[in-house]
PDB file of C-alpha atoms in Angstrom:
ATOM      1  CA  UNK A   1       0.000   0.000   0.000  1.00 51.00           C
ATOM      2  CA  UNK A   2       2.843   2.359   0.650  1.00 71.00           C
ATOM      3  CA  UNK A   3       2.693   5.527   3.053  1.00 86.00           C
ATOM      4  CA  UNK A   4       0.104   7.894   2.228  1.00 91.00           C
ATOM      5  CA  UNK A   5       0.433  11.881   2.699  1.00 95.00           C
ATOM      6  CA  UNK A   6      -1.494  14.406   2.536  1.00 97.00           C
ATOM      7  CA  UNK A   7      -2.558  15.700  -0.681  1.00 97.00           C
ATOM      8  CA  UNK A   8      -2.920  12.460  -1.949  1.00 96.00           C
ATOM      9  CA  UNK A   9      -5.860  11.238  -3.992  1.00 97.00           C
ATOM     10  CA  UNK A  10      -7.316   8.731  -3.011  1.00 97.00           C
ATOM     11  CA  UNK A  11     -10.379   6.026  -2.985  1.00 96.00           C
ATOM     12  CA  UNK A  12     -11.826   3.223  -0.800  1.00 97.00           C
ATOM     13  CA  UNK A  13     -10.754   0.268  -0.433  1.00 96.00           C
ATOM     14  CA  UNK A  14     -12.500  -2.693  -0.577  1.00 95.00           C
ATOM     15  CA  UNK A  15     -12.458  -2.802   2.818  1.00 95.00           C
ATOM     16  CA  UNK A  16     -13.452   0.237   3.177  1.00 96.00           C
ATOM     17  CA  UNK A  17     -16.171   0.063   1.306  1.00 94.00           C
ATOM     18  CA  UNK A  18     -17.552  -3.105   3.437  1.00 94.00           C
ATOM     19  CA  UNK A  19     -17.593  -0.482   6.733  1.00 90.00           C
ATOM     20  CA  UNK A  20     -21.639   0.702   6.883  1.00 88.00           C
ATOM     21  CA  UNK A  21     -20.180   3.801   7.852  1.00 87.00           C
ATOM     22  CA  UNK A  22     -18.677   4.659   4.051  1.00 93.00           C
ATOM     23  CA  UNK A  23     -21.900   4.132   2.408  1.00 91.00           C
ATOM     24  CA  UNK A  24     -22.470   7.585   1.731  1.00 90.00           C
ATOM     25  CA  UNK A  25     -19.144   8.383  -0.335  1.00 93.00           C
ATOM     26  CA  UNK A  26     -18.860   5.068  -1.872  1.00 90.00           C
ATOM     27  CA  UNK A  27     -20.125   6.330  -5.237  1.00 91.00           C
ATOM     28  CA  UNK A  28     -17.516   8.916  -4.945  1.00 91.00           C
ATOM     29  CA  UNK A  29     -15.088   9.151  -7.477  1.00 92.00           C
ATOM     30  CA  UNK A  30     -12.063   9.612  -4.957  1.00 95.00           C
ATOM     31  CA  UNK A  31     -10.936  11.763  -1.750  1.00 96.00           C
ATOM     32  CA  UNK A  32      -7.972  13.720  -1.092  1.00 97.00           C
ATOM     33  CA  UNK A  33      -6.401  13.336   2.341  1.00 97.00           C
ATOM     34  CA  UNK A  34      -6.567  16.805   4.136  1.00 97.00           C
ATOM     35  CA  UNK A  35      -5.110  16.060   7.698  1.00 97.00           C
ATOM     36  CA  UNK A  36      -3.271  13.202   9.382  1.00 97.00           C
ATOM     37  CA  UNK A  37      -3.104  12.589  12.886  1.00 96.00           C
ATOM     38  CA  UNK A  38       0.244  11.242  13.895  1.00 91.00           C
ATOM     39  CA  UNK A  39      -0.822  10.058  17.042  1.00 92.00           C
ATOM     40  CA  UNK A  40      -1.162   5.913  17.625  1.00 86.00           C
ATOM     41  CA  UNK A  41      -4.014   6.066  19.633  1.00 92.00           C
ATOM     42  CA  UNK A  42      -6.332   7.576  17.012  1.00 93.00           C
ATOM     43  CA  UNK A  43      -8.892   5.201  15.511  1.00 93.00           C
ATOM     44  CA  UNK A  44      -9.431   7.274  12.504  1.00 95.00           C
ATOM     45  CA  UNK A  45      -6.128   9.148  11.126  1.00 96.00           C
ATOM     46  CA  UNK A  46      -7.100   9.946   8.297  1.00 97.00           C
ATOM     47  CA  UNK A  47      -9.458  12.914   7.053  1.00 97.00           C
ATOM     48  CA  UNK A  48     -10.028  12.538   3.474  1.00 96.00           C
ATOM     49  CA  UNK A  49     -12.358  15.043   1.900  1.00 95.00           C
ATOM     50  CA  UNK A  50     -14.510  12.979  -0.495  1.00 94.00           C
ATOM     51  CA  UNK A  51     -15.604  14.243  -3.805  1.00 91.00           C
ATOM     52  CA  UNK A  52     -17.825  13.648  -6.486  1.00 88.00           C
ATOM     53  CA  UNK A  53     -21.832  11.822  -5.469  1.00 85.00           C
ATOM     54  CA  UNK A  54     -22.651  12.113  -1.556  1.00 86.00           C
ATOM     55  CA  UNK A  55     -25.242  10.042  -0.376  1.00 85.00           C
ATOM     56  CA  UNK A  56     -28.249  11.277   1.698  1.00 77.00           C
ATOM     57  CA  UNK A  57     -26.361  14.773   1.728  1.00 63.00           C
ATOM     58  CA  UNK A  58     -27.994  18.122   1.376  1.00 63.00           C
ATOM     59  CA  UNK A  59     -25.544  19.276  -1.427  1.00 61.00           C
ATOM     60  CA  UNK A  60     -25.067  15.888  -3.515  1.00 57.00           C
ATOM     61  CA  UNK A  61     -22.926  17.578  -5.694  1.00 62.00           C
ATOM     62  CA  UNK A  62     -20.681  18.651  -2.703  1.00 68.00           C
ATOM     63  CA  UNK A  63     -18.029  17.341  -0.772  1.00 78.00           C
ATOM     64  CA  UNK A  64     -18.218  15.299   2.443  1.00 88.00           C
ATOM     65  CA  UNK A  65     -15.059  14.724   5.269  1.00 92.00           C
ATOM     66  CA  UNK A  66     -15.113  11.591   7.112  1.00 93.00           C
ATOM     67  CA  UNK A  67     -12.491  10.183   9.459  1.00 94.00           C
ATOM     68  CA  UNK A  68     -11.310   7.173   7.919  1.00 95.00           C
ATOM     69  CA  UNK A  69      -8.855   4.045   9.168  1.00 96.00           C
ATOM     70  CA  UNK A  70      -5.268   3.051   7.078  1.00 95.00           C
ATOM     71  CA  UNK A  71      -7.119   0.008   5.196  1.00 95.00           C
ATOM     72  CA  UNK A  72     -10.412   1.888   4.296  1.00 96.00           C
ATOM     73  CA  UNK A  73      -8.396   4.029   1.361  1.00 97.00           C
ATOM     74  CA  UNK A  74      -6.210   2.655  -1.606  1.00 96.00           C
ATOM     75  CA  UNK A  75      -4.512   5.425  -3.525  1.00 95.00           C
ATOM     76  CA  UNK A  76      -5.903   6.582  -6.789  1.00 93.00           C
ATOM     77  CA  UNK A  77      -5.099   5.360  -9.541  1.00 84.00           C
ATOM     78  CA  UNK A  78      -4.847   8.686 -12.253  1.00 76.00           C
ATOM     79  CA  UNK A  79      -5.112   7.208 -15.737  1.00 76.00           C
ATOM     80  CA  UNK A  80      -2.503   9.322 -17.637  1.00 73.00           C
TER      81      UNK A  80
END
């Protein structure tokens, strides 16, 4: 999987997209990770700012943040 950073685009996994809690971004077409937290004792690390069709959201064309875990994102793949 390699390290990811911020600024880096990214999508769920397919474990991420198992977790009921992803449901609403997992039509998205990928994230970008805005903020890591570097400490080990939080659950969720990783704020990713999701982009593209939010479920059940006000603005569906909008964006959504969610806290999300290591193995819930896979880096996007940018077809060049």
């Amino acid at each position: 999987g390699g390290t990811m950073q911020v600024g880096d685009l990214v999508q769920l996994s397919a474990g991420g997209r198992k977790s009921q809690q992803n449901t609403a971004v997992d039509e998205c077409w990928g994230g970008m990770v805005i903020e890591i937290n570097p400490s080990n004792h939080c659950v969720y690390p990783f704020k990713v700012e999701w982009y593209g069709k939010i479920k059940g959201s006000l603005n569906p064309e909008g964006t959504a943040v969610l806290p999300m875990k290591r193995y819930e994102l896979k880096k996007l793949k940018v077809k060049k």
